[in-house]
Coordinates of N, CA and C in Angstrom, one line a residue:
M158 N 64.6 117.8 144.1 CA 64.2 116.3 142.9 C 65.6 116.5 142.6
T159 N 66.6 115.8 141.6 CA 67.2 115.6 140.6 C 66.4 115.4 139.6
P160 N 66.7 116.0 138.1 CA 66.5 114.9 136.9 C 67.3 113.2 136.7
Q161 N 65.9 112.3 136.3 CA 67.2 111.4 136.4 C 67.8 111.5 135.2
T162 N 69.2 110.5 135.0 CA 69.9 110.7 134.0 C 70.2 109.5 133.7
Q163 N 69.7 109.4 131.9 CA 69.4 108.0 131.2 C 70.6 108.4 130.3
T164 N 71.1 106.7 130.4 CA 72.3 106.8 128.8 C 71.0 105.7 127.9
I165 N 71.9 107.6 126.9 CA 71.2 106.4 125.1 C 72.1 106.1 124.6
T166 N 72.1 104.9 124.2 CA 72.8 103.6 123.5 C 72.5 103.4 122.0
D167 N 73.3 103.8 121.9 CA 72.7 103.6 120.1 C 73.7 101.7 119.6
H168 N 72.8 101.5 119.2 CA 73.5 100.6 118.3 C 73.9 100.4 117.0
L169 N 75.1 99.3 116.8 CA 76.1 99.2 115.4 C 75.4 97.7 114.7
V170 N 74.8 98.4 113.5 CA 74.3 97.2 112.4 C 75.7 97.0 111.1
D171 N 75.5 95.7 111.0 CA 76.8 95.1 109.9 C 75.4 95.7 108.6
I172 N 76.3 95.7 107.8 CA 76.0 95.3 106.2 C 74.7 94.5 106.3
K173 N 75.0 93.5 106.0 CA 73.5 92.9 105.7 C 72.3 93.4 106.3
T174 N 71.8 93.5 108.1 CA 71.3 94.5 107.8 C 70.4 95.9 107.4
V175 N 71.8 96.2 107.2 CA 71.7 97.7 106.4 C 70.6 97.5 105.1
C176 N 71.2 96.7 104.0 CA 70.4 96.2 102.9 C 69.2 95.7 103.1
A177 N 68.7 94.9 104.4 CA 67.8 94.4 104.7 C 66.7 95.4 105.3
V178 N 67.1 96.5 105.9 CA 65.9 97.7 106.7 C 65.5 98.1 105.3
L179 N 66.6 98.4 104.5 CA 66.5 99.7 103.4 C 66.3 99.1 102.2
C180 N 66.8 97.5 101.6 CA 66.5 96.7 100.8 C 66.5 97.0 99.8
R181 N 68.1 97.4 100.0 CA 68.8 98.0 98.9 C 70.4 97.0 98.1
S182 N 70.9 96.8 97.7 CA 72.2 95.5 97.7 C 72.9 96.7 98.2
R183 N 74.0 95.6 98.5 CA 75.2 96.3 98.4 C 76.3 97.2 98.2
A184 N 76.1 96.8 96.8 CA 76.8 98.0 95.8 C 75.8 99.1 96.2
S185 N 74.7 99.0 96.2 CA 74.3 100.1 96.1 C 74.4 101.5 97.4
I186 N 74.4 100.6 98.5 CA 75.1 101.3 99.9 C 76.4 101.7 99.9
Y187 N 77.3 101.1 99.0 CA 78.9 101.8 98.7 C 79.0 102.5 98.0
R188 N 78.1 102.5 96.3 CA 77.8 103.7 95.5 C 77.4 104.7 96.4
D189 N 76.5 105.4 96.9 CA 76.1 105.8 97.8 C 76.7 106.6 98.8
I190 N 77.2 106.1 99.3 CA 78.8 106.2 100.1 C 80.0 107.3 99.8
E191 N 80.5 106.5 98.6 CA 81.2 106.7 97.7 C 80.8 108.1 96.9
R192 N 79.2 108.5 96.6 CA 78.9 109.6 96.3 C 78.7 110.7 97.3
G193 N 78.6 110.2 98.3 CA 78.2 111.5 99.8 C 77.2 111.6 100.2
D194 N 76.2 110.3 99.6 CA 74.5 110.2 99.5 C 74.3 109.7 101.0
F195 N 75.6 108.8 101.3 CA 74.9 107.9 102.2 C 76.0 108.0 103.8
P196 N 76.0 107.7 105.0 CA 76.9 107.6 105.8 C 78.0 106.3 105.7
K197 N 79.4 107.4 106.0 CA 80.2 106.1 105.8 C 80.2 105.6 106.8
P198 N 80.5 104.0 106.8 CA 80.3 103.2 108.3 C 81.3 103.6 109.6
I199 N 81.4 103.3 110.6 CA 82.1 102.9 111.5 C 83.1 101.8 111.3
K200 N 84.8 101.8 111.4 CA 85.5 100.6 111.1 C 85.5 100.0 112.6
R201 N 85.3 98.7 112.8 CA 85.4 97.9 113.9 C 86.3 96.6 113.4
G202 N 87.9 97.2 113.7 CA 88.6 96.1 113.1 C 88.2 96.0 111.3
H203 N 88.7 94.7 110.5 CA 88.4 94.7 109.1 C 86.6 94.9 108.8
S204 N 86.0 95.1 110.2 CA 84.4 94.9 110.0 C 84.1 96.7 109.6
S205 N 82.6 96.6 109.1 CA 82.2 97.9 109.0 C 81.2 97.7 109.8
R206 N 80.5 99.2 110.3 CA 79.2 98.8 110.8 C 78.5 100.6 110.9
W207 N 77.1 100.2 111.2 CA 76.3 101.7 110.7 C 76.0 101.7 112.4
R208 N 75.3 103.4 112.1 CA 74.5 103.7 113.9 C 73.6 103.2 112.8
A209 N 72.3 102.6 114.1 CA 71.4 101.7 114.1 C 70.4 103.2 113.6
S210 N 70.7 104.7 114.7 CA 70.1 106.0 114.6 C 70.4 106.7 113.4
D211 N 71.5 105.9 112.7 CA 71.1 106.8 110.8 C 70.7 106.4 110.0
L212 N 70.5 104.6 110.5 CA 69.2 104.2 109.5 C 67.7 104.4 110.0
N213 N 67.4 105.2 111.0 CA 66.3 105.3 111.1 C 66.0 106.7 110.9
R214 N 67.1 107.4 110.6 CA 66.9 108.8 110.3 C 66.7 108.5 108.9
I215 N 67.2 107.7 108.1 CA 67.2 107.7 106.7 C 65.8 106.8 106.1
I216 N 65.0 106.6 106.7 CA 64.2 105.5 106.7 C 62.8 107.0 107.3
A217 N 63.1 108.1 107.6 CA 62.1 108.8 108.2 C 62.3 109.7 106.5
Q218 N 63.4 110.0 106.5 CA 63.9 110.8 105.2 C 62.8 110.4 103.9
D219 N 62.8 108.8 104.1 CA 62.6 108.7 102.7 C 60.9 108.6 102.8
G220 N 60.4 108.3 104.1 CA 58.8 108.5 104.7 C 58.4 109.8 104.3
D221 N 58.9 110.5 104.5 CA 58.9 112.1 104.4 C 58.6 112.3 102.5
M222 N 59.3 111.6 102.3 CA 59.3 112.8 100.5 C 58.3 111.3 99.4
A223 N 57.8 110.8 100.0 CA 56.9 109.7 99.9 C 55.7 110.4 99.6
A224 N 55.3 111.3 101.2 CA 54.1 111.6 101.5 C 53.3 113.3 100.7

């Protein structure tokens, strides 16, 4: 038997989703990007998108800090 190959896809989300998920303002997200405390966006034309996996990692880190 051979192992099954699965493709894992990562969704890209916009700034509105990032702000809603993290309960933060657009300005605070971009301020953290400038400081290097937040992942830089992936540019798609004139749009900025972030990987959902990056957001999940940030949420997990915040949860670890609260514990």
